XYZ file of C-alpha atoms in Angstrom:
660
model
C 30.936 -1.599 -4.781
C 32.698 1.348 -3.122
C 32.912 3.103 -6.483
C 29.186 2.602 -7.111
C 28.067 3.914 -3.717
C 27.890 7.742 -3.552
C 28.551 9.235 -0.155
C 26.993 12.655 0.418
C 29.307 15.383 1.704
C 29.075 16.145 5.413
C 28.475 19.738 6.555
C 30.878 20.969 9.229
C 31.777 24.261 10.914
C 28.215 25.544 10.994
C 27.543 24.736 7.343
C 30.386 26.869 6.012
C 32.464 23.834 5.000
C 31.807 20.378 3.580
C 33.809 17.182 3.935
C 34.281 14.709 1.108
C 34.477 11.496 3.128
C 35.809 9.369 0.278
C 38.602 11.803 -0.618
C 39.255 12.910 2.944
C 39.156 16.602 2.052
C 37.376 19.611 3.526
C 36.506 22.619 1.369
C 34.464 25.823 1.833
C 30.945 26.060 0.459
C 30.491 29.762 -0.279
C 33.937 30.783 -1.543
C 36.862 29.282 -3.438
C 39.981 28.086 -1.708
C 42.970 26.659 -3.540
C 44.340 24.501 -0.724
C 42.051 21.713 0.450
C 42.003 20.948 4.149
C 42.971 17.310 4.848
C 40.487 15.390 6.972
C 41.107 12.105 8.796
C 38.632 9.770 10.421
C 39.191 9.435 14.163
C 38.460 5.914 15.493
C 41.083 5.275 18.171
C 42.084 8.089 20.537
C 44.897 8.524 23.050
C 43.809 8.653 26.674
C 44.127 12.061 28.316
C 44.748 14.230 25.269
C 42.040 12.545 23.139
C 44.108 13.044 20.018
C 43.365 10.548 17.216
C 45.915 8.025 16.006
C 47.153 8.171 12.450
C 44.431 6.947 10.153
C 46.522 4.099 8.694
C 47.347 2.609 12.090
C 43.843 3.302 13.357
C 42.306 1.326 10.488
C 44.573 -1.698 11.190
C 43.760 -1.641 14.915
C 40.045 -1.325 14.138
C 40.117 -4.283 11.765
C 41.965 -6.442 14.319
C 39.562 -5.363 17.063
C 36.520 -6.360 14.997
C 38.057 -9.727 14.128
C 38.558 -10.541 17.821
C 35.491 -9.017 19.460
C 32.811 -8.785 16.758
C 29.424 -9.700 18.217
C 30.462 -9.358 21.851
C 28.649 -6.904 24.123
C 30.658 -4.486 26.212
C 29.770 -4.352 29.900
C 29.212 -0.943 31.411
C 31.261 -1.675 34.547
C 33.792 -4.215 33.445
C 36.172 -5.336 36.188
C 39.207 -7.365 35.253
C 39.673 -10.419 37.445
C 42.957 -12.137 36.735
C 44.262 -14.944 38.964
C 47.835 -14.022 38.250
C 49.421 -10.579 38.367
C 49.075 -8.420 35.224
C 52.261 -9.099 33.236
C 52.790 -12.304 35.278
C 54.243 -15.295 33.437
C 54.541 -18.962 34.379
C 57.446 -21.265 33.578
C 56.314 -21.750 29.999
C 56.598 -17.993 29.311
C 52.948 -17.503 28.381
C 51.591 -13.971 29.020
C 48.368 -14.332 30.993
C 47.536 -10.598 31.146
C 47.132 -9.845 27.438
C 44.114 -11.395 25.777
C 45.384 -10.522 22.313
C 48.406 -8.765 20.787
C 48.874 -7.168 17.399
C 52.154 -6.077 15.801
C 52.409 -2.794 13.897
C 55.395 -1.346 12.053
C 56.884 0.549 15.012
C 54.443 -0.376 17.773
C 52.372 -3.245 19.098
C 48.949 -3.300 20.757
C 47.816 -5.458 23.671
C 44.171 -6.156 24.459
C 43.691 -6.937 28.181
C 39.953 -6.926 27.589
C 37.511 -5.662 25.009
C 37.656 -2.092 26.375
C 41.166 -2.037 27.873
C 43.682 -1.609 25.073
C 47.275 -0.388 25.355
C 49.740 0.806 22.726
C 53.478 0.109 23.231
C 56.433 1.427 21.315
C 58.910 -1.124 19.919
C 61.830 1.274 19.851
C 65.015 0.035 21.567
C 64.935 2.710 24.253
C 61.316 1.871 25.045
C 62.119 -1.840 25.352
C 65.005 -1.161 27.760
C 62.849 1.139 29.878
C 60.086 -1.453 29.986
C 62.490 -4.182 31.130
C 63.956 -2.016 33.901
C 60.581 -0.859 35.221
C 59.146 -4.385 35.177
C 62.110 -5.683 37.207
C 61.398 -2.900 39.711
C 57.854 -4.253 40.134
C 55.899 -1.949 37.841
C 53.451 -3.349 35.358
C 54.024 -3.122 31.653
C 50.924 -1.027 31.054
C 51.624 1.521 33.770
C 55.299 1.852 32.940
C 55.406 2.368 29.197
C 51.944 1.739 27.751
C 49.508 4.304 26.334
C 45.883 3.478 26.783
C 43.636 3.741 23.735
C 39.906 4.427 23.527
C 37.619 3.348 20.722
C 35.521 6.414 19.923
C 35.648 9.981 21.170
C 35.112 10.967 24.779
C 31.785 12.624 23.888
C 29.147 10.950 21.774
C 27.479 12.903 18.981
C 23.825 13.838 19.424
C 21.182 15.324 17.182
C 21.254 18.512 19.256
C 25.002 18.835 18.718
C 24.748 21.478 15.988
C 24.984 25.261 15.769
C 21.934 27.425 16.333
C 19.821 28.440 13.377
C 20.956 31.410 11.307
C 18.469 34.282 11.435
C 20.693 36.952 9.898
C 23.348 36.701 7.209
C 25.936 39.385 6.586
C 27.688 39.765 3.246
C 31.173 41.223 3.745
C 32.317 43.183 0.673
C 35.969 44.101 0.180
C 37.398 47.279 -1.327
C 40.572 47.865 -3.295
C 43.680 45.697 -3.169
C 42.015 42.289 -3.458
C 43.978 41.481 -6.614
C 47.186 41.814 -4.616
C 46.011 39.247 -2.033
C 43.012 37.269 -3.275
C 42.423 35.436 -0.024
C 42.516 38.511 2.175
C 38.758 39.094 2.317
C 38.311 35.476 3.438
C 40.823 36.003 6.250
C 39.285 39.353 7.201
C 35.784 37.862 7.297
C 37.077 34.992 9.431
C 38.508 37.524 11.901
C 35.195 39.411 11.986
C 33.275 36.149 12.441
C 35.545 35.083 15.302
C 35.132 38.458 17.013
C 31.352 38.220 16.568
C 31.308 34.733 18.133
C 33.081 36.049 21.215
C 30.610 38.927 21.497
C 27.625 36.590 20.992
C 28.808 34.330 23.803
C 29.278 37.313 26.082
C 26.304 39.550 25.306
C 23.771 37.557 23.243
C 24.000 34.055 24.703
C 20.265 34.040 25.467
C 19.351 34.148 21.764
C 18.406 30.897 20.031
C 19.743 32.147 16.675
C 23.021 33.558 15.457
C 24.448 35.854 12.781
C 26.551 34.389 9.970
C 29.221 36.298 8.032
C 29.953 35.384 4.393
C 32.820 36.901 2.356
C 32.027 38.387 -1.052
C 35.081 38.103 -3.285
C 34.181 39.844 -6.548
C 37.533 41.064 -7.910
C 39.327 37.854 -8.955
C 36.713 36.881 -11.585
C 37.030 40.141 -13.548
C 39.176 40.405 -16.673
C 39.022 44.206 -17.166
C 41.950 45.244 -19.405
C 43.799 41.945 -19.098
C 47.508 42.688 -18.762
C 47.560 45.965 -20.719
C 48.361 48.114 -17.683
C 51.092 45.693 -16.610
C 52.655 45.809 -20.064
C 52.965 49.613 -20.011
C 54.373 49.735 -16.479
C 58.093 50.702 -16.375
C 60.497 48.286 -14.721
C 62.049 50.811 -12.334
C 60.615 50.507 -8.805
C 58.587 47.603 -10.151
C 57.472 46.353 -6.740
C 55.868 49.664 -5.778
C 54.277 50.043 -9.194
C 52.817 46.536 -9.064
C 51.360 47.273 -5.630
C 49.690 50.440 -6.957
C 48.416 48.578 -10.035
C 46.872 45.927 -7.792
C 45.246 48.371 -5.371
C 44.732 52.002 -6.399
C 44.070 51.001 -10.006
C 40.649 49.668 -8.916
C 39.532 53.254 -8.261
C 40.544 54.264 -11.800
C 38.744 51.229 -13.203
C 35.565 52.219 -11.376
C 35.675 55.815 -12.598
C 36.213 54.582 -16.162
C 32.972 54.338 -18.187
C 34.443 51.339 -20.021
C 35.077 49.101 -16.994
C 32.669 50.444 -14.377
C 29.779 48.204 -15.441
C 32.019 45.139 -15.242
C 32.866 45.901 -11.613
C 29.223 46.573 -10.739
C 27.961 43.403 -12.415
C 30.738 41.347 -10.836
C 29.709 42.339 -7.314
C 25.981 42.145 -8.102
C 26.220 38.613 -9.496
C 28.332 37.405 -6.583
C 25.865 38.795 -4.021
C 22.917 37.134 -5.754
C 24.834 33.858 -6.164
C 25.695 33.696 -2.461
C 22.131 34.499 -1.410
C 20.621 31.862 -3.718
C 23.153 29.277 -2.553
C 22.495 30.032 1.107
C 18.715 29.814 0.670
C 19.018 26.513 -1.200
C 20.990 25.036 1.703
C 18.762 26.688 4.325
C 15.191 26.425 2.986
C 13.625 27.812 6.170
C 15.591 31.062 6.085
C 13.149 33.085 3.976
C 10.055 31.428 5.472
C 11.078 32.425 8.990
C 11.829 36.011 8.009
C 15.613 35.886 7.807
C 17.361 39.239 7.475
C 20.236 40.250 5.216
C 22.796 42.968 5.937
C 25.861 44.135 4.032
C 29.174 45.245 5.525
C 31.261 47.026 2.897
C 34.781 48.378 3.180
C 36.410 51.261 1.318
C 35.527 51.332 -2.405
C 33.145 48.405 -1.855
C 30.775 50.854 -0.127
C 30.469 52.943 -3.295
C 29.899 49.946 -5.573
C 27.326 48.436 -3.194
C 25.521 51.780 -2.946
C 25.357 52.123 -6.736
C 23.972 48.594 -7.061
C 21.217 49.243 -4.516
C 20.231 52.634 -5.926
C 20.828 51.856 -9.608
C 22.926 54.984 -10.143
C 24.383 55.162 -13.632
C 26.750 57.893 -14.857
C 25.761 57.271 -18.498
C 22.155 58.224 -17.753
C 23.373 61.396 -16.013
C 25.533 62.240 -19.016
C 22.571 61.784 -21.390
C 20.509 64.173 -19.289
C 23.249 66.800 -19.479
C 23.458 66.427 -23.268
C 19.698 66.764 -23.533
C 19.790 70.019 -21.577
C 22.546 71.379 -23.809
C 20.575 70.508 -26.929
C 17.558 72.389 -25.622
C 19.588 75.579 -25.155
C 19.064 78.048 -28.066
C 21.952 78.735 -30.410
C 22.539 82.498 -30.317
C 25.000 82.757 -33.222
C 23.859 84.248 -36.574
C 22.376 81.704 -38.958
C 20.859 81.880 -42.411
C 17.177 81.262 -43.035
C 17.805 77.808 -44.505
C 20.052 76.751 -41.609
C 17.502 77.977 -39.070
C 14.718 76.111 -40.882
C 16.695 72.855 -40.889
C 17.492 73.207 -37.172
C 13.801 73.716 -36.392
C 12.911 70.556 -38.300
C 15.690 68.651 -36.491
C 14.413 69.868 -33.119
C 10.839 68.780 -33.950
C 12.075 65.374 -35.156
C 14.127 64.805 -31.994
C 11.185 65.740 -29.804
C 8.929 63.364 -31.730
C 11.560 60.601 -31.441
C 11.826 61.181 -27.685
C 8.042 60.883 -27.315
C 8.035 57.583 -29.226
C 10.884 56.240 -27.065
C 9.016 57.192 -23.890
C 5.837 55.453 -25.108
C 7.829 52.335 -26.040
C 9.574 52.354 -22.666
C 6.209 52.680 -20.931
C 4.823 49.668 -22.811
C 7.863 47.587 -21.864
C 7.694 48.502 -18.185
C 3.938 47.809 -18.027
C 4.219 44.371 -19.659
C 7.492 43.247 -18.086
C 8.145 43.710 -14.401
C 11.624 45.118 -13.892
C 13.857 42.702 -12.016
C 15.522 44.288 -8.987
C 19.296 44.373 -8.915
C 19.475 42.269 -5.734
C 17.331 39.262 -4.856
C 16.934 40.447 -1.279
C 16.191 43.607 0.651
C 19.063 45.006 2.668
C 18.175 45.416 6.324
C 21.356 47.247 7.377
C 24.081 48.722 5.204
C 27.266 49.174 7.239
C 30.001 51.271 5.639
C 33.500 50.913 7.110
C 36.245 53.362 6.185
C 34.009 54.611 3.398
C 34.679 57.357 0.808
C 31.001 57.229 -0.254
C 30.321 60.778 0.941
C 32.985 62.197 -1.401
C 31.541 60.339 -4.393
C 28.032 61.591 -3.577
C 29.260 65.163 -3.159
C 31.025 65.043 -6.530
C 27.795 63.717 -8.084
C 25.942 66.832 -6.975
C 24.289 65.642 -3.760
C 23.755 68.651 -1.492
C 22.280 68.918 2.031
C 18.520 69.086 2.355
C 16.181 70.115 5.163
C 14.197 66.968 5.956
C 16.595 65.007 8.154
C 15.600 61.747 6.465
C 17.917 59.006 5.269
C 15.835 58.979 2.059
C 17.815 62.024 0.919
C 20.732 59.734 0.007
C 19.375 56.169 0.414
C 15.600 55.459 0.382
C 14.248 53.316 3.205
C 12.404 51.011 0.793
C 15.812 49.991 -0.588
C 17.675 49.758 2.718
C 16.118 50.036 6.148
C 19.156 51.499 7.920
C 22.398 53.133 6.777
C 25.309 53.268 9.225
C 28.722 54.770 8.584
C 31.570 53.423 10.775
C 35.013 54.987 10.699
C 38.147 55.485 12.743
C 38.905 59.161 13.515
C 42.317 58.953 11.785
C 41.243 56.888 8.770
C 42.368 58.989 5.771
C 39.879 57.321 3.397
C 36.733 57.701 5.525
C 34.280 60.633 5.298
C 31.066 61.591 7.074
C 27.575 61.206 5.567
C 25.362 63.180 7.967
C 26.377 66.666 6.665
C 25.118 65.597 3.227
C 21.630 65.275 4.736
C 21.618 68.262 7.097
C 24.432 70.763 6.741
C 24.586 71.821 10.393
C 25.517 68.256 11.401
C 29.051 69.083 10.302
C 29.183 70.932 13.622
C 27.894 67.895 15.573
C 30.318 65.148 16.435
C 29.716 61.560 15.300
C 28.335 59.094 17.813
C 31.050 57.389 19.827
C 31.005 53.579 19.514
C 31.032 51.844 22.888
C 33.960 49.744 23.994
C 33.016 46.072 24.016
C 33.760 45.726 27.739
C 31.655 48.721 28.813
C 29.191 47.772 31.520
C 25.587 48.944 30.948
C 26.306 51.213 27.959
C 23.777 53.874 27.057
C 21.714 52.829 23.992
C 22.716 54.695 20.862
C 19.155 55.990 20.415
C 19.394 57.896 23.695
C 22.853 59.432 23.229
C 22.642 63.212 22.971
C 24.598 64.956 20.189
C 27.738 66.899 21.082
C 28.961 69.964 19.230
C 32.424 70.171 17.735
C 32.608 74.004 17.431
C 29.843 75.459 19.588
C 30.193 79.090 18.470
C 31.746 81.114 15.715
C 34.987 83.006 16.286
C 34.624 86.813 16.765
C 34.948 88.702 13.504
C 35.848 92.116 14.932
C 37.875 93.595 17.726
C 34.829 95.001 19.493
C 33.141 91.626 19.488
C 36.199 89.940 20.944
C 36.413 92.577 23.652
C 32.743 92.252 24.554
C 32.819 88.452 24.654
C 36.153 88.185 26.416
C 34.659 87.866 29.870
C 31.767 85.603 28.904
C 32.257 81.917 29.787
C 31.419 80.667 26.280
C 32.752 77.597 24.508
C 34.914 79.857 22.331
C 36.948 81.185 25.237
C 36.980 77.931 27.197
C 39.977 75.560 26.870
C 40.043 73.428 23.752
C 38.792 69.934 24.487
C 40.612 66.872 23.266
C 39.321 65.060 20.208
C 38.349 62.079 22.309
C 35.760 64.001 24.349
C 34.237 66.033 21.493
C 32.864 68.937 23.455
C 29.995 69.412 25.816
C 26.400 68.357 25.955
C 23.680 70.382 24.289
C 22.427 71.720 27.633
C 25.783 73.203 28.645
C 26.456 74.607 25.188
C 22.968 76.050 25.051
C 23.532 77.970 28.302
C 26.897 79.278 27.111
C 25.464 80.289 23.737
C 22.607 82.219 25.376
C 25.205 84.205 27.314
C 27.090 84.771 24.070
C 23.861 85.918 22.414
C 23.338 88.451 25.161
C 26.837 89.853 24.717
C 26.517 90.082 20.950
C 23.096 91.652 21.428
C 24.721 94.374 23.493
C 27.026 95.223 20.629
C 24.131 95.256 18.187
C 22.191 97.519 20.511
C 25.061 99.999 20.640
C 25.357 100.135 16.876
C 21.591 100.563 16.458
C 21.542 103.320 19.078
C 24.282 105.309 17.396
C 22.520 105.041 14.027
C 19.103 105.976 15.445
C 20.662 108.747 17.483
C 22.232 110.388 14.445
C 19.072 110.133 12.355
C 16.457 111.089 14.938
C 18.015 114.343 16.207
C 18.066 117.292 13.872
C 20.370 119.382 16.126
C 23.409 118.048 17.949
C 23.003 118.378 21.700
C 25.420 117.858 24.522
C 23.347 114.971 25.781
C 23.702 113.086 22.504
C 27.417 113.906 22.362
C 27.916 112.525 25.838
C 25.994 109.456 24.870
C 28.172 108.875 21.812
C 31.318 109.398 23.862
C 30.088 106.951 26.470
C 29.365 104.559 23.634
C 32.987 104.629 22.530
C 34.339 104.012 26.009
C 34.966 100.383 26.997
C 32.670 99.131 29.707
C 34.586 97.946 32.743
C 32.976 95.174 34.727
C 34.351 92.615 37.149
C 34.894 89.082 35.907
C 32.195 87.746 38.193
C 29.513 90.139 36.935
C 26.799 88.418 34.944
C 25.529 89.614 31.600
C 22.253 90.828 33.045
C 24.030 93.345 35.310
C 26.467 94.784 32.752
C 26.158 98.448 31.757
C 23.961 98.913 28.719
C 23.830 101.787 26.199
C 21.172 104.326 27.245
C 18.306 105.433 25.098
C 15.929 108.307 25.630
C 13.008 106.349 24.230
C 13.731 103.072 25.945
C 13.145 101.236 22.669
C 16.657 99.912 22.386
C 16.734 98.810 26.028
C 13.612 96.695 25.631
C 14.782 95.413 22.262
C 18.112 94.423 23.794
C 16.447 92.500 26.606
C 14.161 90.792 24.109
C 17.257 89.825 22.130
C 18.956 88.558 25.271
C 15.986 86.454 26.366
C 15.004 85.169 22.917
C 15.778 81.520 22.345
C 15.369 81.895 18.598
C 18.874 83.337 18.084
C 20.649 80.303 19.545
C 20.640 78.201 16.318
C 21.967 81.225 14.395
C 24.931 81.436 16.757
C 25.546 77.696 16.637
C 25.176 77.478 12.855
C 25.956 80.898 11.315
C 25.581 79.510 7.790
C 21.894 78.826 8.398
C 20.945 82.364 9.502
C 18.501 82.753 6.632
C 16.653 79.521 7.497
C 13.366 79.617 9.284
C 13.040 78.722 12.939
C 11.657 75.266 12.153
C 14.359 74.452 9.589
C 17.218 75.385 11.933
C 15.997 72.870 14.526
C 15.616 69.912 12.164
C 17.161 66.717 13.509
C 18.055 63.481 11.788
C 15.537 60.675 12.081
C 18.399 58.534 13.328
C 22.166 58.965 13.508
C 24.306 57.630 10.664
C 27.926 58.487 11.515
C 29.541 56.350 14.224
C 33.152 56.763 15.232
C 35.513 54.349 16.950
C 37.230 55.619 20.060
C 40.919 56.372 19.905
C 43.263 54.418 22.135
C 44.711 56.091 25.201
C 48.300 55.610 24.017
C 47.593 55.548 20.303
C 49.801 57.536 17.929
C 47.724 59.399 15.359
C 50.479 59.255 12.751
C 50.746 55.497 13.070
C 46.957 55.166 13.222
C 46.632 57.033 9.934
C 48.588 54.188 8.312
C 46.906 51.249 10.060
C 43.383 52.487 10.848
C 41.909 51.790 7.396
C 42.344 48.038 7.902
C 41.746 47.921 11.665
C 38.013 47.206 11.545
C 38.077 43.456 10.906
C 39.343 42.184 14.251
C 37.854 44.942 16.413
C 35.591 43.642 19.178
C 34.051 47.127 19.399
C 32.959 46.898 15.750
C 31.651 43.358 16.297
C 29.513 44.469 19.255
C 28.229 47.446 17.262
C 27.197 45.272 14.311
C 25.441 42.675 16.450
C 23.649 45.354 18.461
C 21.798 46.561 15.362
C 21.317 43.097 13.873
C 19.681 41.670 16.990
C 17.561 44.798 17.459
C 14.759 43.594 15.143
C 14.065 40.674 17.460
C 13.107 43.109 20.216
C 11.259 45.498 17.920
C 12.949 48.475 19.557
C 13.090 50.725 16.528
C 12.062 53.812 18.441
C 13.063 57.366 17.770
C 15.603 58.656 20.277
C 14.203 60.985 22.881
C 16.548 63.955 22.724
C 16.227 67.201 24.617
C 15.454 70.212 22.396
C 18.391 72.354 21.396
């Protein structure tokens, strides 16, 4: 009968694992694990520690208990009333305290009542100790017995289950998974544990929670089989094998032969996990569940290409088409020219037919999206995505929109997380607006910061507020101006000053540079406007060559200015000094030719977020360890949950920043 009855698996650990009751094994639901976790049924527990007895002994005690007390009702307050002392014996040697005894292999159990059961060891030392303590007047139970309880200290209830999942996060690994196939599972477990701690501390008032699922896509790929291993020399084999198992993934992805296999492997695994999760949680889609992706290293590039559908073959075909359209300028005979014209007309006609056929297919068959879900947030950790995009020809625009590199209809929010010393990570914001290369990334809050400022309201800080002087005269003129160039270099951790302070310093710098420009303009106008050299103009030119001496405390407005007979240069200089339009040109010299509106363009929302360096952290050591330091970071966990729980409050507002 036991073989005919099918027992459904029991979900445990928040639905991430299942237990096969008949086999006594626990296994994960969403990923593969070679070693099964043994599971034992707990029936009898040790008093105090509430640890279960071994299942074999527990089953024997349970069977004996049912044989003796089946059908009897346990009293809530059961008081033992024994006429003789517990462990007391009369002349016949009968034990009046124990209602029933049962012998095990190394122990025996005494029932003093239905709910008072003691376990005793039958080892020689235990027997001697029991005899001595009983002669001293102590009872058998109190001297050497261990009380047992039938059932756990807490009863299970229907409410005893984890909160409903409102947001799932797919964690995608990068290179090196072949070297350690279970590493992404361990890394995701560390990230999940850190997120649980943050949820208990900061998001305990939420009725839902965020679940993290590992996406292991590398182990199922065949690629070249063992061809690379067969051509690897035996010298320094360990190092070579490590490189073959890690860095070789980058070469596979840049290969047109194996790139599609990597992309399809990750795409299929993402869709499989989502379908499996929805089948086990039918209310997830109905209640508007969200999906985010956290990718690491090369996984960011593959995930990006899946979402956007980027294909290098299509780009190569476009380049070939452009080359074919270019005229051939070498000398050709009439017959050769005639044949080339016919070939060109035929190719154009063939291209038109292919376009019409493609249009008919797309109109009749709806194109299936690459992913079965829309990505709410795409978190990149230690990502080289910016380098790949730059090598593909992506250049900064002038809109400040995320759509320049990742459209919002594909992914609602793109966020780039990196450690300042991570050698693999690169910034994304300068690919959208070039002048953001001079603005520091947003600093990620420490997890134990009290009342942190929301990221939407954090003002940008400049890395290099002004350009270095390009001439000796400029350096002399600016020497006494308290600008960010002449101020002490700030440490990397503080990233410079606020926009307000830098704006004031840059206005002063503009005034000083304007003075130099005024002098040059005056000398040029002076030479061209006067037909005869006069002593007045000579004196003026000589005064122009003399350095202007002014005390260090003198402000720019009171410094000596070059004189002009017409007053034109004086008024022009003051207009230059007071004009706010020249500030962006000083902050971003490469954008001098942009219009006033373009130079003040801001991002719709920040994308680059940087972890804070430790106070006693060595940068050389961090460069080695920082690329894998994201998984267990509580700062990263708080950052992720902050954006994932944001949709519940509907606080997707544009940050209110002061104008530059």
